[in-house]
Amino acid sequence: MIGYTSPSKSFDPVEELPSMAGKVIIVTGSSSGIGFASLQHLCRMGAKVYMATPDEDRTQEALKRVEQEGREPGLGQVLWHELELSDPRSAKASAERFMARETKLDVLSIRVYFSTFIGAHQRRVVNNAALITDLGKPRLNADGIQDNMAINYLGPYVFTKTLLPLLETTASDGNDVRIVNVGSAGHKDVKFLEYGSKEAWNYKFKWSLLPSLNRYKYSKLAPGAILSDGAIRSLQTLPFPRFWIFLMGLMMYPQTLGAHTSVFAACNTKDSPHIFHGAHIWPPNVSAKQDPKALDENKQTELVEFTEKLLEELGI
């Protein structure tokens, strides 16, 4: 949903978007990076925001940072919700715990952008748990799935699917309920687009200079040039990390600006020409034409069918 174009430096979500007071929002991967910046904006707009992350210690540090940097003017609430996306079973259990905890969900935000509608009602979700794991050293989870695919696709798929009944119930009361998936423009460069087997999911991209970057793009069809906390951690795994961080710092924008597009997608009114079913929103907060690869219905069907088959085999 965010591409290589520049975010607007003059845009202020708190001043220019509607109040989110009374809204319940989940932001995945929000203890750092663009997810954290998105959560800050939403909290300052008055929302009750769940920081969905796996690590309680890191989350407590992030919660302290929220208080230190301020929740004004909206004085929203930030709560931790445990979410481990590397294991689809944990992702499902987390969603079930959330449904026992809350009676509504207005916005869900996850890594890979789409905005869709439930009947006549728009549903909101923002997902930010994207991962570039160990550049050059891919890892497999307990189910034999490469971590990038597990965390960037399969976990969010299960988490979102399990939460759909709650989203639908919230929308049935006339609420504007939205799912926002925050993705990468890197998918435009991916040539390998097979999704119908576990072997395809674990494709090694062995002829690439930085194979893990290609795995990352592959797993995240659909933030811009943003030097986020996560980007810095990934660059630190490369040879000469200070050089790469310095170089990227010359070309990229801070994560506070990088969060503008996902917050715009989650909060702007649905009468906006840029907020519609399937909108692909880029900086500076405008809908853009999708890359044809992301609109290939045969590939979409192949991916969903294999995903459901795999989940059935895993007993999920």
CSV table of C-alpha atoms in Angstrom, one decimal:
chain,number,residue,atom,x,y,z
A,1,MET,CA,0.0,0.0,0.0
A,2,ILE,CA,3.0,2.3,0.3
A,3,GLY,CA,5.4,2.7,-2.5
A,4,TYR,CA,8.6,4.4,-3.5
A,5,THR,CA,7.0,7.8,-3.8
A,6,SER,CA,7.5,10.5,-1.1
A,7,PRO,CA,5.1,10.9,1.9
A,8,SER,CA,3.7,14.3,2.5
A,9,LYS,CA,5.6,16.3,5.1
A,10,SER,CA,2.8,18.7,5.6
A,11,PHE,CA,0.1,16.1,6.3
A,12,ASP,CA,-1.0,15.8,9.9
A,13,PRO,CA,-3.3,12.8,10.6
A,14,VAL,CA,-4.5,14.2,14.0
A,15,GLU,CA,-5.6,17.5,12.4
A,16,GLU,CA,-6.8,16.4,9.0
A,17,LEU,CA,-8.5,13.0,9.6
A,18,PRO,CA,-11.7,12.4,11.6
A,19,SER,CA,-11.6,11.6,15.3
A,20,MET,CA,-11.3,7.9,16.1
A,21,ALA,CA,-12.7,8.2,19.6
A,22,GLY,CA,-14.8,5.1,20.4
A,23,LYS,CA,-13.0,3.0,17.8
A,24,VAL,CA,-11.3,-0.3,18.6
A,25,ILE,CA,-8.2,-1.0,16.5
A,26,ILE,CA,-5.6,-3.7,16.2
A,27,VAL,CA,-2.2,-2.8,14.8
A,28,THR,CA,0.1,-5.8,14.3
A,29,GLY,CA,3.8,-5.5,14.6
A,30,SER,CA,3.4,-2.2,16.4
A,31,SER,CA,6.1,-2.2,19.1
A,32,SER,CA,8.5,-0.5,16.6
A,33,GLY,CA,8.9,0.9,13.1
A,34,ILE,CA,6.0,2.0,11.0
A,35,GLY,CA,3.5,0.0,13.0
A,36,PHE,CA,4.5,1.9,16.2
A,37,ALA,CA,4.2,5.2,14.4
A,38,SER,CA,0.8,4.2,13.1
A,39,LEU,CA,-0.3,3.3,16.6
A,40,GLN,CA,0.9,6.6,17.9
A,41,HIS,CA,-1.1,8.5,15.4
A,42,LEU,CA,-4.3,6.5,16.0
A,43,CYS,CA,-3.9,6.8,19.8
A,44,ARG,CA,-3.5,10.6,19.4
A,45,MET,CA,-6.8,10.5,17.4
A,46,GLY,CA,-8.6,9.0,20.4
A,47,ALA,CA,-8.8,5.3,19.5
A,48,LYS,CA,-8.5,2.3,21.7
A,49,VAL,CA,-5.5,0.6,20.0
A,50,TYR,CA,-4.2,-2.9,20.6
A,51,MET,CA,-0.5,-3.3,20.2
A,52,ALA,CA,-0.5,-6.9,18.7
A,53,THR,CA,3.1,-8.2,19.2
A,54,PRO,CA,4.7,-11.5,20.4
A,55,ASP,CA,7.3,-10.1,22.9
A,56,GLU,CA,6.0,-8.7,26.2
A,57,ASP,CA,9.3,-7.2,27.3
A,58,ARG,CA,9.7,-5.2,24.0
A,59,THR,CA,6.1,-4.3,24.2
A,60,GLN,CA,6.4,-2.8,27.7
A,61,GLU,CA,9.3,-0.7,26.4
A,62,ALA,CA,7.1,0.5,23.6
A,63,LEU,CA,4.2,1.2,25.9
A,64,LYS,CA,6.5,3.4,28.0
A,65,ARG,CA,7.6,5.2,24.9
A,66,VAL,CA,3.9,5.9,24.0
A,67,GLU,CA,3.5,7.6,27.4
A,68,GLN,CA,6.8,9.5,27.2
A,69,GLU,CA,6.0,10.9,23.7
A,70,GLY,CA,2.4,11.7,24.6
A,71,ARG,CA,-1.1,10.5,23.7
A,72,GLU,CA,-2.4,14.1,23.3
A,73,PRO,CA,-4.7,15.5,22.0
A,74,GLY,CA,-7.1,12.6,21.7
A,75,LEU,CA,-5.8,10.7,24.7
A,76,GLY,CA,-6.6,7.3,23.3
A,77,GLN,CA,-5.8,4.0,25.1
A,78,VAL,CA,-3.0,1.6,24.1
A,79,LEU,CA,-3.1,-2.1,25.3
A,80,TRP,CA,-1.0,-5.1,24.6
A,81,HIS,CA,-2.5,-8.1,22.8
A,82,GLU,CA,-0.2,-11.1,22.4
A,83,LEU,CA,0.2,-12.2,18.7
A,84,GLU,CA,2.8,-14.6,17.3
A,85,LEU,CA,2.5,-14.8,13.5
A,86,SER,CA,5.2,-17.3,12.8
A,87,ASP,CA,2.9,-20.1,13.9
A,88,PRO,CA,-0.6,-20.1,12.3
A,89,ARG,CA,-2.0,-22.0,15.3
A,90,SER,CA,-0.8,-19.2,17.6
A,91,ALA,CA,-2.3,-16.6,15.2
A,92,LYS,CA,-5.7,-18.3,15.3
A,93,ALA,CA,-5.6,-18.6,19.1
A,94,SER,CA,-4.7,-15.0,19.4
A,95,ALA,CA,-7.7,-13.9,17.3
A,96,GLU,CA,-10.0,-16.1,19.4
A,97,ARG,CA,-8.7,-14.5,22.6
A,98,PHE,CA,-9.3,-11.1,21.2
A,99,MET,CA,-12.9,-12.0,20.3
A,100,ALA,CA,-13.4,-13.1,23.9
A,101,ARG,CA,-11.9,-9.8,25.0
A,102,GLU,CA,-13.8,-7.3,22.8
A,103,THR,CA,-17.3,-7.1,21.4
A,104,LYS,CA,-16.3,-5.0,18.4
A,105,LEU,CA,-13.4,-4.3,16.0
A,106,ASP,CA,-13.4,-1.3,13.8
A,107,VAL,CA,-9.9,-1.4,12.3
A,108,LEU,CA,-7.4,-4.2,11.7
A,109,SER,CA,-4.0,-3.1,10.3
A,110,ILE,CA,-1.6,-5.8,8.8
A,111,ARG,CA,1.4,-6.0,6.3
A,112,VAL,CA,0.0,-6.2,2.8
A,113,TYR,CA,-2.5,-3.6,1.9
A,114,PHE,CA,-6.1,-4.2,0.9
A,115,SER,CA,-9.3,-2.4,1.8
A,116,THR,CA,-12.5,-4.2,1.2
A,117,PHE,CA,-16.2,-4.1,2.1
A,118,ILE,CA,-18.6,-6.3,4.0
A,119,GLY,CA,-21.9,-5.8,2.2
A,120,ALA,CA,-22.6,-2.1,2.2
A,121,HIS,CA,-20.2,-1.5,5.1
A,122,GLN,CA,-16.5,-0.9,4.8
A,123,ARG,CA,-14.2,-2.8,7.2
A,124,ARG,CA,-11.0,-1.5,8.6
A,125,VAL,CA,-7.9,-3.5,9.7
A,126,VAL,CA,-4.2,-2.3,9.7
A,127,ASN,CA,-1.5,-5.0,9.6
A,128,ASN,CA,2.1,-4.1,10.0
A,129,ALA,CA,3.9,-7.2,11.1
A,130,ALA,CA,6.2,-7.4,8.1
A,131,LEU,CA,9.6,-9.1,8.4
A,132,ILE,CA,12.8,-9.2,6.5
A,133,THR,CA,14.4,-12.1,8.2
A,134,ASP,CA,18.2,-12.7,8.4
A,135,LEU,CA,19.3,-11.4,5.0
A,136,GLY,CA,21.0,-14.2,3.2
A,137,LYS,CA,20.1,-16.8,5.9
A,138,PRO,CA,16.5,-18.0,5.4
A,139,ARG,CA,14.9,-19.9,8.3
A,140,LEU,CA,12.0,-22.4,8.3
A,141,ASN,CA,9.4,-22.5,11.0
A,142,ALA,CA,8.2,-25.8,12.7
A,143,ASP,CA,5.9,-26.5,9.7
A,144,GLY,CA,8.7,-26.2,7.2
A,145,ILE,CA,7.7,-22.8,5.9
A,146,GLN,CA,10.2,-20.0,5.3
A,147,ASP,CA,9.8,-17.4,8.0
A,148,ASN,CA,9.0,-14.5,5.6
A,149,MET,CA,6.0,-16.3,4.2
A,150,ALA,CA,4.9,-17.5,7.6
A,151,ILE,CA,5.0,-14.1,9.3
A,152,ASN,CA,4.2,-11.8,6.3
A,153,TYR,CA,1.4,-14.0,4.8
A,154,LEU,CA,0.2,-17.2,6.4
A,155,GLY,CA,0.0,-15.8,10.0
A,156,PRO,CA,-1.9,-12.6,8.9
A,157,TYR,CA,-4.2,-14.7,6.7
A,158,VAL,CA,-5.2,-16.9,9.6
A,159,PHE,CA,-5.5,-14.0,12.1
A,160,THR,CA,-7.6,-12.0,9.7
A,161,LYS,CA,-9.8,-14.9,8.7
A,162,THR,CA,-10.5,-15.8,12.3
A,163,LEU,CA,-11.5,-12.2,13.1
A,164,LEU,CA,-13.9,-11.9,10.2
A,165,PRO,CA,-17.0,-12.7,12.3
A,166,LEU,CA,-16.2,-9.9,14.7
A,167,LEU,CA,-15.5,-7.5,11.9
A,168,GLU,CA,-18.8,-8.5,10.2
A,169,THR,CA,-20.8,-8.0,13.5
A,170,THR,CA,-19.2,-4.6,14.0
A,171,ALA,CA,-20.1,-3.6,10.4
A,172,SER,CA,-23.7,-4.9,10.8
A,173,ASP,CA,-24.4,-2.1,13.2
A,174,GLY,CA,-23.6,0.5,10.5
A,175,ASN,CA,-20.0,1.1,11.5
A,176,ASP,CA,-17.3,1.9,8.9
A,177,VAL,CA,-15.1,-1.2,9.5
A,178,ARG,CA,-11.9,-1.4,7.5
A,179,ILE,CA,-9.0,-3.8,6.9
A,180,VAL,CA,-5.7,-2.2,5.9
A,181,ASN,CA,-2.8,-4.4,4.8
A,182,VAL,CA,0.5,-2.5,4.6
A,183,GLY,CA,2.7,-3.9,1.9
A,184,SER,CA,5.7,-3.2,-0.3
A,185,ALA,CA,6.3,-1.8,-3.8
A,186,GLY,CA,9.0,-4.4,-4.1
A,187,HIS,CA,6.5,-6.9,-5.5
A,188,LYS,CA,6.8,-5.2,-8.9
A,189,ASP,CA,10.3,-6.6,-9.2
A,190,VAL,CA,9.6,-10.2,-8.4
A,191,LYS,CA,9.7,-12.6,-11.3
A,192,PHE,CA,9.0,-15.9,-9.5
A,193,LEU,CA,5.2,-15.9,-8.8
A,194,GLU,CA,4.3,-19.5,-8.1
A,195,TYR,CA,2.2,-20.0,-5.0
A,196,GLY,CA,0.8,-23.5,-5.3
A,197,SER,CA,3.1,-25.5,-3.1
A,198,LYS,CA,5.3,-25.3,0.0
A,199,GLU,CA,8.3,-25.7,-2.2
A,200,ALA,CA,7.3,-22.6,-4.1
A,201,TRP,CA,6.8,-20.7,-0.9
A,202,ASN,CA,10.4,-21.6,0.1
A,203,TYR,CA,11.9,-20.7,-3.3
A,204,LYS,CA,15.5,-19.7,-2.7
A,205,PHE,CA,16.0,-16.9,-5.2
A,206,LYS,CA,19.6,-18.2,-5.4
A,207,TRP,CA,20.6,-16.0,-8.4
A,208,SER,CA,19.8,-12.8,-6.6
A,209,LEU,CA,22.4,-10.5,-5.1
A,210,LEU,CA,20.3,-10.2,-1.9
A,211,PRO,CA,18.0,-13.2,-1.9
A,212,SER,CA,16.2,-12.4,1.3
A,213,LEU,CA,15.1,-9.1,-0.1
A,214,ASN,CA,13.5,-11.0,-3.0
A,215,ARG,CA,11.9,-13.5,-0.5
A,216,TYR,CA,10.5,-10.5,1.4
A,217,LYS,CA,9.0,-9.0,-1.8
A,218,TYR,CA,7.6,-12.4,-2.8
A,219,SER,CA,5.9,-12.8,0.6
A,220,LYS,CA,4.3,-9.3,0.5
A,221,LEU,CA,2.6,-8.7,-2.8
A,222,ALA,CA,1.3,-5.2,-2.8
A,223,PRO,CA,6.3,1.0,3.1
A,224,GLY,CA,7.7,3.3,0.8
A,225,ALA,CA,11.2,4.5,1.1
A,226,ILE,CA,11.0,4.5,4.9
A,227,LEU,CA,14.0,3.9,7.2
A,228,SER,CA,12.0,2.1,9.9
A,229,ASP,CA,13.4,0.4,13.1
A,230,GLY,CA,12.9,-2.9,11.3
A,231,ALA,CA,14.8,-1.8,8.2
A,232,ILE,CA,17.7,-0.7,10.4
A,233,ARG,CA,17.8,-4.1,12.2
A,234,SER,CA,17.8,-5.9,8.8
A,235,LEU,CA,20.6,-3.7,7.5
A,236,GLN,CA,22.6,-4.5,10.6
A,237,THR,CA,22.8,-8.1,9.5
A,238,LEU,CA,24.7,-7.1,6.3
A,239,PRO,CA,28.4,-6.7,5.9
A,240,PHE,CA,29.4,-3.1,6.7
A,241,PRO,CA,26.1,-2.2,8.3
A,242,ARG,CA,27.0,1.4,9.1
A,243,PHE,CA,27.6,2.1,5.4
A,244,TRP,CA,24.2,0.6,4.4
A,245,ILE,CA,22.4,2.5,7.2
A,246,PHE,CA,24.1,5.8,6.2
A,247,LEU,CA,23.3,5.2,2.5
A,248,MET,CA,19.7,4.4,3.1
A,249,GLY,CA,19.4,7.4,5.5
A,250,LEU,CA,20.2,9.6,2.5
A,251,MET,CA,17.4,8.2,0.4
A,252,MET,CA,14.6,7.3,2.9
A,253,TYR,CA,12.1,9.0,5.2
A,254,PRO,CA,11.5,8.6,8.9
A,255,GLN,CA,8.9,6.1,10.1
A,256,THR,CA,6.6,8.8,11.4
A,257,LEU,CA,6.0,10.0,7.9
A,258,GLY,CA,5.9,6.4,6.6
A,259,ALA,CA,2.9,5.7,8.8
A,260,HIS,CA,0.8,8.5,7.2
A,261,THR,CA,-0.5,6.4,4.4
A,262,SER,CA,-1.7,3.5,6.5
A,263,VAL,CA,-3.4,5.9,8.9
A,264,PHE,CA,-5.0,7.7,6.0
A,265,ALA,CA,-6.3,4.4,4.7
A,266,ALA,CA,-7.7,3.4,8.0
A,267,CYS,CA,-9.3,6.6,9.0
A,268,ASN,CA,-10.2,8.8,6.1
A,269,THR,CA,-13.9,9.1,5.3
A,270,LYS,CA,-15.3,6.6,2.8
A,271,ASP,CA,-16.6,9.4,0.6
A,272,SER,CA,-13.0,10.2,-0.3
A,273,PRO,CA,-12.2,9.4,-3.9
A,274,HIS,CA,-9.1,7.5,-2.7
A,275,ILE,CA,-11.0,5.2,-0.3
A,276,PHE,CA,-12.9,2.4,-2.1
A,277,HIS,CA,-13.1,-1.4,-2.4
A,278,GLY,CA,-9.6,-2.8,-3.2
A,279,ALA,CA,-7.9,0.6,-3.1
A,280,HIS,CA,-4.1,0.6,-3.5
A,281,ILE,CA,-3.0,3.7,-1.7
A,282,TRP,CA,0.5,5.2,-2.1
A,283,PRO,CA,2.1,8.3,-0.6
A,284,PRO,CA,1.2,11.1,-0.5
A,285,ASN,CA,-2.2,9.5,0.3
A,286,VAL,CA,-3.6,8.8,-3.2
A,287,SER,CA,-5.0,5.7,-4.8
A,288,ALA,CA,-2.8,4.3,-7.5
A,289,LYS,CA,-3.2,1.7,-10.2
A,290,GLN,CA,-2.3,-1.8,-9.1
A,291,ASP,CA,0.6,-3.7,-10.7
A,292,PRO,CA,-1.0,-6.4,-13.0
A,293,LYS,CA,0.8,-9.2,-11.1
A,294,ALA,CA,-1.1,-8.3,-8.0
A,295,LEU,CA,-4.4,-8.5,-10.0
A,296,ASP,CA,-3.8,-12.0,-11.6
A,297,GLU,CA,-7.0,-13.9,-10.6
A,298,ASN,CA,-5.5,-17.2,-11.4
A,299,LYS,CA,-2.6,-16.6,-9.1
A,300,GLN,CA,-5.0,-15.3,-6.4
A,301,THR,CA,-7.0,-18.5,-6.7
A,302,GLU,CA,-3.9,-20.7,-6.7
A,303,LEU,CA,-2.7,-19.0,-3.5
A,304,VAL,CA,-6.0,-19.2,-1.6
A,305,GLU,CA,-6.6,-22.9,-2.6
A,306,PHE,CA,-3.1,-24.0,-1.5
A,307,THR,CA,-3.4,-22.0,1.7
A,308,GLU,CA,-6.7,-23.6,2.6
A,309,LYS,CA,-5.3,-27.0,1.7
A,310,LEU,CA,-2.2,-26.5,3.8
A,311,LEU,CA,-4.2,-25.2,6.8
A,312,GLU,CA,-6.5,-28.3,6.6
A,313,GLU,CA,-3.4,-30.5,6.6
A,314,LEU,CA,-2.1,-28.7,9.7
A,315,GLY,CA,-5.4,-29.1,11.4
A,316,ILE,CA,-6.1,-25.3,11.6
